[in-house]
Short mmCIF file of C-alpha atoms and ligand atoms in Angstrom, two decimals:
data_model
loop_
_atom_site.label_atom_id
_atom_site.label_comp_id
_atom_site.label_asym_id
_atom_site.label_seq_id
_atom_site.Cartn_x
_atom_site.Cartn_y
_atom_site.Cartn_z
CA MET R 100 -73.75 -107.29 -23.38
CA LEU R 101 -75.47 -110.62 -22.77
CA LYS R 102 -76.90 -109.62 -19.41
CA GLN R 103 -78.60 -106.52 -20.78
CA GLN R 104 -79.97 -108.49 -23.74
CA MET R 105 -81.50 -110.98 -21.34
CA TYR R 106 -83.11 -108.16 -19.36
CA ALA R 107 -84.39 -106.70 -22.63
CA SER R 108 -85.92 -110.02 -23.61
CA LEU R 109 -87.78 -110.03 -20.28
CA GLY R 110 -89.14 -106.55 -21.03
CA ILE R 111 -86.70 -104.27 -19.21
CA SER R 112 -85.91 -101.23 -21.34
CA GLU R 113 -82.42 -99.82 -21.61
CA LYS R 114 -83.29 -96.74 -19.53
CA VAL R 115 -84.60 -98.82 -16.64
CA PHE R 116 -81.65 -101.21 -16.85
CA GLN R 117 -79.13 -98.36 -16.79
CA PHE R 118 -80.86 -96.64 -13.90
CA GLY R 119 -80.74 -99.91 -11.96
CA GLU R 120 -77.04 -100.43 -12.71
CA GLU R 121 -76.28 -96.92 -11.54
CA ILE R 122 -78.09 -97.42 -8.24
CA GLU R 123 -76.58 -100.87 -7.71
CA GLY R 124 -73.13 -99.36 -8.25
CA THR R 125 -73.62 -97.14 -5.21
CA LEU R 126 -74.51 -100.04 -2.93
CA LYS R 127 -71.28 -102.07 -2.96
CA GLU R 128 -70.35 -101.30 0.65
CA ARG R 129 -73.79 -102.07 2.02
CA PHE R 130 -73.97 -105.31 0.07
CA ALA R 131 -70.55 -106.27 1.45
CA ASP R 132 -71.83 -105.71 5.00
CA ILE R 133 -74.85 -107.89 4.28
CA ASP R 134 -72.61 -110.62 2.87
CA ALA R 135 -70.42 -110.47 5.96
CA CYS R 136 -73.46 -110.92 8.19
CA ALA R 137 -74.67 -113.84 6.03
CA GLU R 138 -71.22 -115.41 6.25
CA TYR R 139 -71.29 -115.23 10.04
CA ASN R 140 -74.82 -116.64 10.21
CA GLN R 141 -73.98 -119.38 7.70
CA LEU R 142 -71.14 -120.50 9.97
CA LYS R 143 -73.44 -120.33 12.99
CA VAL R 144 -75.92 -122.70 11.30
CA ILE R 145 -73.25 -125.11 10.03
CA SER R 146 -71.66 -125.15 13.46
CA ALA R 147 -75.05 -125.97 15.05
CA MET R 148 -75.56 -128.79 12.56
CA GLN R 149 -72.11 -130.26 13.24
CA GLU R 150 -72.38 -129.87 16.99
CA ASN R 151 -75.62 -131.86 16.99
CA LYS R 152 -74.26 -134.49 14.61
CA VAL R 153 -76.83 -134.08 11.85
CA SER R 154 -76.61 -137.29 9.82
CA GLU R 155 -78.17 -138.56 6.62
CA ALA R 156 -80.66 -140.52 8.71
CA CYS R 157 -81.97 -137.22 10.11
CA LEU R 158 -83.25 -136.27 6.66
CA TYR R 159 -85.82 -139.08 6.62
CA GLY R 160 -89.18 -138.73 8.28
CA THR R 161 -91.64 -140.69 10.33
CA THR R 162 -95.36 -141.35 10.05
CA GLY R 163 -98.17 -141.99 12.53
CA TYR R 164 -97.34 -140.91 16.06
CA GLY R 165 -93.80 -140.04 15.10
CA TYR R 166 -92.16 -141.68 18.12
CA ASN R 167 -88.36 -141.57 18.07
CA ASP R 168 -88.27 -139.16 15.17
CA MET R 169 -84.54 -138.59 15.19
CA GLY R 170 -84.62 -136.03 12.38
CA ARG R 171 -87.25 -133.92 14.15
CA ASP R 172 -85.53 -134.13 17.54
CA THR R 173 -82.10 -133.29 16.11
CA LEU R 174 -83.49 -130.37 14.10
CA GLU R 175 -84.94 -128.93 17.30
CA LYS R 176 -81.48 -129.15 18.84
CA VAL R 177 -80.02 -127.40 15.79
CA TYR R 178 -82.50 -124.53 16.22
CA ALA R 179 -81.74 -124.37 19.95
CA SER R 180 -77.99 -124.25 19.26
CA THR R 181 -78.41 -121.56 16.61
CA PHE R 182 -80.62 -119.37 18.78
CA HIS R 183 -78.56 -120.18 21.90
CA THR R 184 -81.60 -121.43 23.77
CA GLU R 185 -82.16 -124.46 26.00
CA ASP R 186 -84.71 -126.04 23.70
CA ALA R 187 -86.90 -125.53 20.63
CA LEU R 188 -90.09 -126.78 19.04
CA VAL R 189 -89.90 -126.88 15.22
CA ARG R 190 -92.86 -128.62 13.66
CA PRO R 191 -94.87 -128.98 10.47
CA GLN R 192 -97.92 -129.23 12.78
CA ILE R 193 -97.46 -125.49 13.43
CA ALA R 194 -99.47 -124.12 10.51
CA CYS R 195 -98.09 -120.57 10.31
CA GLY R 196 -96.57 -117.74 12.32
CA THR R 197 -99.85 -116.77 13.96
CA HIS R 198 -100.31 -120.36 15.10
CA ALA R 199 -96.80 -120.50 16.58
CA LEU R 200 -97.44 -117.25 18.49
CA ALA R 201 -100.87 -118.45 19.64
CA VAL R 202 -99.35 -121.69 20.94
CA ALA R 203 -96.54 -119.89 22.77
CA LEU R 204 -99.02 -117.53 24.44
CA ALA R 205 -101.74 -120.01 25.32
CA ALA R 206 -99.16 -122.52 26.58
CA ASN R 207 -97.62 -120.16 29.09
CA LEU R 208 -100.56 -118.08 30.30
CA ARG R 209 -103.21 -119.24 32.79
CA PRO R 210 -106.57 -117.76 33.81
CA GLY R 211 -105.99 -114.61 35.84
CA ASP R 212 -102.65 -113.84 34.18
CA GLU R 213 -102.09 -110.68 32.21
CA LEU R 214 -100.23 -110.30 28.91
CA LEU R 215 -98.44 -107.03 28.25
CA SER R 216 -97.44 -105.57 24.90
CA PRO R 217 -94.96 -102.82 25.76
CA VAL R 218 -94.53 -101.89 22.08
CA GLY R 219 -98.03 -100.85 21.03
CA LYS R 220 -100.45 -102.78 18.87
CA PRO R 221 -99.37 -106.30 17.89
CA TYR R 222 -99.64 -107.86 14.42
CA ASP R 223 -103.23 -107.85 13.11
CA THR R 224 -103.86 -111.58 13.40
CA LEU R 225 -102.88 -111.52 17.07
CA GLU R 226 -105.78 -109.23 17.90
CA GLU R 227 -108.10 -112.21 17.68
CA VAL R 228 -105.65 -114.55 19.39
CA ILE R 229 -105.47 -112.21 22.38
CA GLY R 230 -109.12 -111.15 22.18
CA ILE R 231 -108.51 -107.46 21.51
CA ARG R 232 -111.18 -108.10 18.90
CA PRO R 233 -113.63 -110.62 20.43
CA SER R 234 -113.02 -113.99 18.89
CA ARG R 235 -113.84 -117.65 19.45
CA GLY R 236 -111.19 -119.34 21.58
CA SER R 237 -109.24 -116.15 22.32
CA LEU R 238 -107.07 -115.78 25.44
CA ALA R 239 -109.72 -113.37 26.74
CA GLU R 240 -112.28 -116.20 26.71
CA TYR R 241 -109.94 -118.13 29.01
CA GLY R 242 -109.67 -115.28 31.48
CA VAL R 243 -106.31 -113.94 30.36
CA THR R 244 -106.29 -110.15 30.37
CA TYR R 245 -104.27 -107.87 28.14
CA ARG R 246 -102.63 -104.52 28.48
CA GLN R 247 -100.84 -102.45 25.87
CA VAL R 248 -98.42 -99.58 26.25
CA GLU R 249 -98.04 -97.34 23.23
CA LEU R 250 -94.65 -96.32 21.90
CA LYS R 251 -93.68 -92.71 22.29
CA GLU R 252 -94.22 -90.30 19.42
CA ASP R 253 -90.65 -90.91 18.13
CA GLY R 254 -91.06 -94.70 18.18
CA SER R 255 -89.09 -95.24 21.39
CA PHE R 256 -90.19 -97.24 24.46
CA ASP R 257 -92.29 -95.41 27.05
CA TYR R 258 -90.47 -96.73 30.09
CA ASP R 259 -92.56 -94.82 32.64
CA ALA R 260 -95.81 -96.11 31.20
CA ILE R 261 -94.40 -99.64 30.97
CA ARG R 262 -93.35 -99.53 34.64
CA ALA R 263 -96.85 -98.39 35.57
CA ALA R 264 -98.48 -101.15 33.51
CA ILE R 265 -96.67 -104.02 35.22
CA THR R 266 -98.63 -105.54 38.09
CA GLU R 267 -98.51 -108.79 40.06
CA LYS R 268 -100.75 -110.25 37.34
CA THR R 269 -98.31 -109.52 34.50
CA LYS R 270 -97.01 -112.92 33.49
CA MET R 271 -95.73 -112.38 30.00
CA ALA R 272 -94.60 -109.62 27.65
CA GLU R 273 -95.02 -109.87 23.89
CA ILE R 274 -92.45 -107.88 21.92
CA GLN R 275 -92.86 -107.68 18.17
CA ARG R 276 -89.53 -107.11 16.45
CA SER R 277 -90.73 -106.19 12.96
CA LYS R 278 -92.99 -103.23 12.34
CA GLY R 279 -95.17 -105.48 10.18
CA TYR R 280 -97.64 -103.17 8.46
CA LEU R 281 -97.32 -100.36 10.99
CA THR R 282 -95.39 -97.15 10.50
CA ARG R 283 -93.24 -97.46 13.62
CA PRO R 284 -89.59 -98.46 13.20
CA THR R 285 -88.53 -102.09 13.43
CA PHE R 286 -86.52 -102.67 16.60
CA SER R 287 -82.90 -103.72 16.52
CA VAL R 288 -81.96 -106.74 18.62
CA GLU R 289 -79.98 -104.39 20.85
CA GLN R 290 -83.08 -102.24 21.51
CA ILE R 291 -85.08 -105.37 22.31
CA GLY R 292 -82.37 -106.38 24.78
CA GLU R 293 -82.63 -103.01 26.48
CA LEU R 294 -86.39 -103.39 26.81
CA ILE R 295 -86.09 -106.92 28.20
CA ARG R 296 -83.52 -105.80 30.78
CA PHE R 297 -85.90 -103.06 31.85
CA LEU R 298 -88.89 -105.41 32.12
CA LYS R 299 -86.85 -107.90 34.16
CA SER R 300 -85.52 -105.19 36.45
CA ILE R 301 -89.11 -104.50 37.46
CA LYS R 302 -90.35 -108.09 37.44
CA PRO R 303 -87.54 -110.66 37.27
CA ASP R 304 -89.85 -113.60 36.47
CA ILE R 305 -91.77 -111.95 33.60
CA ILE R 306 -91.66 -114.19 30.51
CA CYS R 307 -90.37 -112.16 27.56
CA MET R 308 -91.56 -113.52 24.22
CA VAL R 309 -90.35 -111.98 20.96
CA ASP R 310 -92.34 -112.23 17.75
CA ASN R 311 -89.26 -112.71 15.56
CA CYS R 312 -91.11 -112.91 12.20
CA TYR R 313 -89.09 -111.42 9.32
CA GLY R 314 -86.13 -110.76 11.62
CA GLU R 315 -84.18 -114.02 11.65
CA PHE R 316 -80.61 -113.75 10.33
CA VAL R 317 -80.90 -110.05 9.51
CA GLU R 318 -78.40 -109.39 12.29
CA GLU R 319 -75.64 -111.49 13.80
CA ILE R 320 -77.50 -111.83 17.08
CA GLU R 321 -81.09 -112.83 17.78
CA PRO R 322 -83.42 -111.67 20.57
CA SER R 323 -82.64 -114.90 22.45
CA ASP R 324 -79.04 -113.62 22.74
CA VAL R 325 -80.23 -110.58 24.68
CA GLY R 326 -82.52 -112.16 27.23
CA ALA R 327 -85.70 -113.23 25.41
CA ASP R 328 -87.21 -116.31 27.07
CA LEU R 329 -89.02 -117.31 23.88
CA VAL R 330 -88.50 -116.40 20.22
CA VAL R 331 -91.19 -117.33 17.73
CA GLY R 332 -91.45 -117.33 13.95
CA SER R 333 -92.75 -118.84 10.73
CA LEU R 334 -90.92 -121.30 8.50
CA ILE R 335 -92.47 -119.82 5.36
CA LYS R 336 -90.54 -116.68 6.20
CA ASN R 337 -86.79 -116.29 6.91
CA PRO R 338 -85.72 -119.50 8.71
CA GLY R 339 -87.40 -121.84 6.21
CA GLY R 340 -85.03 -120.52 3.54
CA GLY R 341 -87.78 -120.87 0.92
CA LEU R 342 -87.70 -124.66 1.08
CA ALA R 343 -89.87 -125.36 4.13
CA PRO R 344 -93.37 -126.02 2.74
CA ILE R 345 -95.08 -125.27 6.09
CA GLY R 346 -94.21 -124.85 9.73
CA GLY R 347 -93.24 -122.67 12.64
CA TYR R 348 -90.71 -122.61 15.44
CA ILE R 349 -90.55 -121.62 19.07
CA ALA R 350 -87.13 -121.53 20.76
CA GLY R 351 -86.42 -120.73 24.39
CA LYS R 352 -86.30 -121.92 27.99
CA LYS R 353 -86.81 -125.63 28.45
CA ASP R 354 -89.88 -125.55 30.69
CA LEU R 355 -91.59 -122.93 28.51
CA ILE R 356 -90.96 -125.03 25.39
CA GLU R 357 -92.34 -128.10 27.17
CA ASN R 358 -95.49 -126.06 27.91
CA CYS R 359 -95.67 -125.22 24.20
CA ALA R 360 -95.33 -128.87 23.18
CA CYS R 361 -98.09 -129.88 25.61
CA ARG R 362 -100.32 -127.17 24.18
CA LEU R 363 -99.55 -127.90 20.51
CA LEU R 364 -99.87 -131.69 20.89
CA SER R 365 -101.48 -132.74 24.15
CA PRO R 366 -100.82 -132.69 27.89
CA GLY R 367 -98.93 -135.88 28.67
CA LEU R 368 -97.67 -136.30 25.12
CA GLY R 369 -95.52 -133.20 24.69
CA LYS R 370 -92.53 -133.33 22.37
CA GLU R 371 -92.60 -137.12 22.01
CA VAL R 372 -95.24 -137.18 19.30
CA GLY R 373 -95.74 -135.41 15.99
CA ALA R 374 -94.55 -137.18 12.85
CA SER R 375 -92.32 -135.13 10.57
CA LEU R 376 -93.66 -136.92 7.46
CA GLN R 377 -91.44 -135.88 4.54
CA VAL R 378 -90.43 -132.40 5.61
CA ASN R 379 -87.19 -132.98 7.53
CA LYS R 380 -84.88 -132.66 4.55
CA ASP R 381 -86.49 -129.39 3.47
CA PHE R 382 -86.46 -128.04 7.02
CA TYR R 383 -82.75 -128.76 7.35
CA GLN R 384 -81.78 -127.59 3.90
CA GLY R 385 -83.96 -124.49 4.16
CA PHE R 386 -82.40 -123.56 7.51
CA PHE R 387 -78.97 -124.13 5.98
CA LEU R 388 -79.79 -121.76 3.10
CA ALA R 389 -81.67 -119.19 5.21
CA PRO R 390 -78.74 -116.84 5.98
CA THR R 391 -77.95 -116.31 2.28
CA VAL R 392 -81.62 -116.18 1.28
CA VAL R 393 -82.19 -113.46 3.87
CA ALA R 394 -79.15 -111.62 2.51
CA GLY R 395 -80.67 -111.67 -1.00
CA ALA R 396 -83.98 -110.34 0.32
CA LEU R 397 -82.20 -107.58 2.23
CA LYS R 398 -80.24 -106.51 -0.83
CA GLY R 399 -83.51 -106.32 -2.77
CA ALA R 400 -85.12 -104.18 -0.07
CA ILE R 401 -82.18 -101.78 -0.01
CA PHE R 402 -82.00 -101.65 -3.81
CA ALA R 403 -85.70 -100.73 -3.97
CA ALA R 404 -85.36 -98.12 -1.23
CA ASN R 405 -82.54 -96.46 -3.16
CA ILE R 406 -84.30 -96.62 -6.52
CA TYR R 407 -87.58 -95.18 -5.30
CA GLU R 408 -86.10 -92.63 -2.92
CA LYS R 409 -83.98 -91.31 -5.79
CA LEU R 410 -87.18 -90.95 -7.83
CA GLY R 411 -88.74 -88.84 -5.09
CA PHE R 412 -90.98 -91.33 -3.30
CA LYS R 413 -91.06 -91.82 0.46
CA VAL R 414 -89.55 -95.17 1.39
CA VAL R 415 -89.60 -96.84 4.82
CA PRO R 416 -86.94 -97.73 5.89
CA ASN R 417 -85.13 -95.02 3.95
CA ALA R 418 -82.25 -95.57 1.53
CA THR R 419 -79.47 -95.38 4.09
CA GLU R 420 -80.75 -96.53 7.49
CA SER R 421 -79.76 -99.84 9.05
CA ARG R 422 -82.05 -102.84 8.65
CA HIS R 423 -83.62 -105.08 11.29
CA ASP R 424 -86.14 -106.95 9.13
CA ILE R 425 -86.67 -107.65 5.41
CA ILE R 426 -89.79 -105.53 4.82
CA GLN R 427 -89.70 -102.48 2.54
CA ALA R 428 -92.49 -99.97 2.14
CA VAL R 429 -92.76 -97.49 -0.74
CA GLU R 430 -95.37 -94.75 -0.75
CA PHE R 431 -96.59 -93.99 -4.24
CA GLY R 432 -99.38 -91.56 -3.31
CA THR R 433 -101.64 -92.88 -6.08
CA PRO R 434 -103.57 -96.12 -6.63
CA GLU R 435 -101.99 -96.34 -10.10
CA GLY R 436 -98.52 -96.42 -8.56
CA VAL R 437 -99.41 -99.27 -6.21
CA ILE R 438 -101.03 -101.24 -9.02
CA ALA R 439 -98.17 -100.75 -11.47
CA PHE R 440 -95.63 -101.79 -8.85
CA CYS R 441 -97.48 -104.99 -7.99
CA LYS R 442 -97.96 -105.86 -11.66
CA GLY R 443 -94.22 -105.57 -12.15
CA ILE R 444 -93.44 -107.87 -9.21
CA GLN R 445 -95.92 -110.43 -10.55
CA ALA R 446 -94.49 -110.26 -14.06
CA ALA R 447 -91.03 -111.10 -12.71
CA ALA R 448 -92.16 -114.22 -10.83
CA PRO R 449 -90.95 -117.73 -11.68
CA VAL R 450 -94.50 -119.06 -11.14
CA ASP R 451 -97.71 -117.39 -12.41
CA SER R 452 -95.83 -114.59 -14.18
CA PHE R 453 -98.60 -114.40 -16.79
CA VAL R 454 -101.27 -113.57 -14.20
CA THR R 455 -102.34 -109.94 -13.76
CA PRO R 456 -103.03 -108.96 -10.15
CA GLU R 457 -106.03 -106.69 -9.56
CA PRO R 458 -107.23 -104.86 -6.42
CA TRP R 459 -109.92 -106.84 -4.60
CA ALA R 460 -111.91 -106.75 -1.37
CA MET R 461 -110.26 -109.04 1.21
CA PRO R 462 -111.59 -110.27 4.53
CA GLY R 463 -110.07 -108.32 7.41
CA TYR R 464 -109.21 -105.26 5.30
CA ASP R 465 -111.22 -102.06 5.12
CA SER R 466 -110.19 -101.26 1.54
CA ASP R 467 -109.44 -103.15 -1.65
CA VAL R 468 -106.02 -104.78 -1.63
CA ILE R 469 -103.74 -105.76 -4.49
CA MET R 470 -101.34 -108.63 -3.99
CA ALA R 471 -98.51 -109.91 -6.13
CA ALA R 472 -96.97 -113.30 -5.52
CA GLY R 473 -95.69 -115.98 -7.80
CA ALA R 474 -94.39 -118.35 -5.18
CA PHE R 475 -93.41 -122.00 -4.99
CA VAL R 476 -94.99 -122.17 -1.52
CA GLN R 477 -98.42 -120.61 -1.13
CA GLY R 478 -98.30 -117.34 0.81
CA SER R 479 -94.57 -117.63 1.36
CA SER R 480 -93.27 -114.16 2.07
CA ILE R 481 -89.57 -115.04 2.01
CA GLU R 482 -90.28 -115.38 -1.72
CA LEU R 483 -90.64 -112.09 -3.60
CA SER R 484 -94.10 -110.76 -2.86
CA ALA R 485 -95.86 -107.41 -2.52
CA ASP R 486 -99.18 -106.10 -1.40
CA GLY R 487 -100.79 -102.73 -1.15
CA PRO R 488 -104.08 -101.54 0.31
CA ILE R 489 -105.81 -99.20 -2.12
CA LYS R 490 -106.09 -96.29 0.31
CA PRO R 491 -103.92 -93.33 1.30
CA PRO R 492 -100.98 -93.05 1.51
CA TYR R 493 -101.05 -95.65 -1.29
CA ALA R 494 -98.06 -97.60 -0.06
CA VAL R 495 -96.86 -101.03 -1.12
CA TYR R 496 -95.19 -103.38 1.30
CA PHE R 497 -92.88 -105.85 -0.23
CA GLN R 498 -90.44 -108.41 0.98
CA GLY R 499 -88.44 -111.42 0.05
CA GLY R 500 -86.74 -112.79 -2.97
CA LEU R 501 -85.04 -116.17 -2.67
CA THR R 502 -82.12 -114.72 -4.57
CA TRP R 503 -80.84 -111.18 -4.93
CA GLN R 504 -80.94 -111.62 -8.70
CA HIS R 505 -84.66 -112.34 -8.65
CA ALA R 506 -85.37 -109.48 -6.24
CA LYS R 507 -83.48 -107.17 -8.61
CA LEU R 508 -85.49 -108.33 -11.61
CA GLY R 509 -88.74 -107.82 -9.69
CA ILE R 510 -87.83 -104.30 -8.69
CA LEU R 511 -86.65 -103.38 -12.20
CA MET R 512 -89.89 -104.82 -13.59
CA SER R 513 -91.90 -102.71 -11.13
CA LEU R 514 -89.96 -99.65 -12.26
CA GLN R 515 -90.56 -100.62 -15.89
CA ARG R 516 -94.34 -100.70 -15.30
CA LEU R 517 -94.30 -97.33 -13.51
CA TYR R 518 -92.20 -95.89 -16.33
CA GLU R 519 -94.52 -97.26 -19.01
CA VAL R 520 -97.62 -95.64 -17.49
CA GLY R 521 -95.78 -92.33 -17.07
CA LEU R 522 -95.62 -92.32 -13.26
CA VAL R 523 -91.86 -91.88 -13.25
CA THR R 524 -89.45 -90.20 -15.63
CA LEU R 525 -85.91 -91.46 -16.04
C1 PLP E 827 -96.17 -112.76 9.29
C2 PLP E 827 -96.21 -112.27 10.69
C3 PLP E 827 -96.99 -112.89 11.66
C4 PLP E 827 -97.97 -114.00 11.36
O1 PLP E 827 -97.49 -115.01 10.56
P1 PLP E 827 -98.46 -115.81 9.56
O2 PLP E 827 -97.58 -116.87 9.07
O3 PLP E 827 -98.92 -114.84 8.53
O4 PLP E 827 -99.58 -116.33 10.39
C5 PLP E 827 -96.93 -112.41 12.94
N1 PLP E 827 -96.13 -111.37 13.26
C6 PLP E 827 -95.37 -110.74 12.36
C7 PLP E 827 -94.51 -109.58 12.76
C8 PLP E 827 -95.38 -111.17 11.04
O5 PLP E 827 -94.62 -110.56 10.13
#
């Protein structure tokens, strides 16, 4: 069989290949559900592009101030149509997801206001944005206070504590959809909607912002469909479809987006300036591809969960539960397991496959970390990538894969490495 020969030539032994085929064979129904969701989301994006009359001229960029940048302005309408929001800000001047979130927060909070996280600790990089860890330029330095309500033991919302935490100062709530690197579950869009309805029942004018990183197109609806006033994410994750070389987006209520534009660019300038340079075509094409790219990444995550659960490892989410983001964690329980897994992911990459990742001390981490990435866009985590802190429980977090076929190869290669060093028996 040609396919198996090709796998063999890449270093996948027959045992590993067969094990993978067996697992894949059990996933037909789940893959069909993912394809159905991608089909719906593909139509949603095409419809948004048609509705806003995307033309060839939109694919060209501007320079300098970027006045009358038709491609940029139309793309923002396409995002707004897709997310069913009044407006959107989609810019290469937004450097990453953290920057997009920082802009959305700083733009809509004023001295004396309080920010509430009703879902426990936010993503690591936001600790310095908010000032949970003292930091230059944090919201805390500008007199914005912060309050956090922990989730209940079982990962559900603590409604009583949330009610008690809302005061006349509470201006904004930050709701992180994905678990990120925490052990809590990722929230479904429906759960987020429930939380937003609760927050608004107590304080109708509270601004609900959802950190939508890793969640876009995983479901047929987005948090903006269930009451979020702002949704925020990175273009080198899901919505960039692997093609966006940089960027972030904020979609939501018109006046809140205008605040964001004035904060990102300058008061008085707002959305009018900000040249798109040469990125428009990639932003459009990436957004067009994003639903199927996300589907490939999801299939990879589910494939890995099933492979490693079958081999006796703890996987989060588990092999059968429903998905609300593209992240997969596997607990190996040993440093050797984490290292072998990451080496396999690296060896399967289209770029830098010959590089051997090693654990290393990284700023912001309290242990050595090993990272595997062979990406076309630096740090892109919609491309197949993995990282694992070398500390108990010795878990790797991995995500992405621009195609299901590449995700599959990466996971088989990881299994191959674990098999070769005797950490699994097949
Ligand atoms: C990735 C991520 C961020 C930050 O995005 P960067 O592009 O890494 O700055 C914020 N929140 C969540 C949940 C994320 O996954």
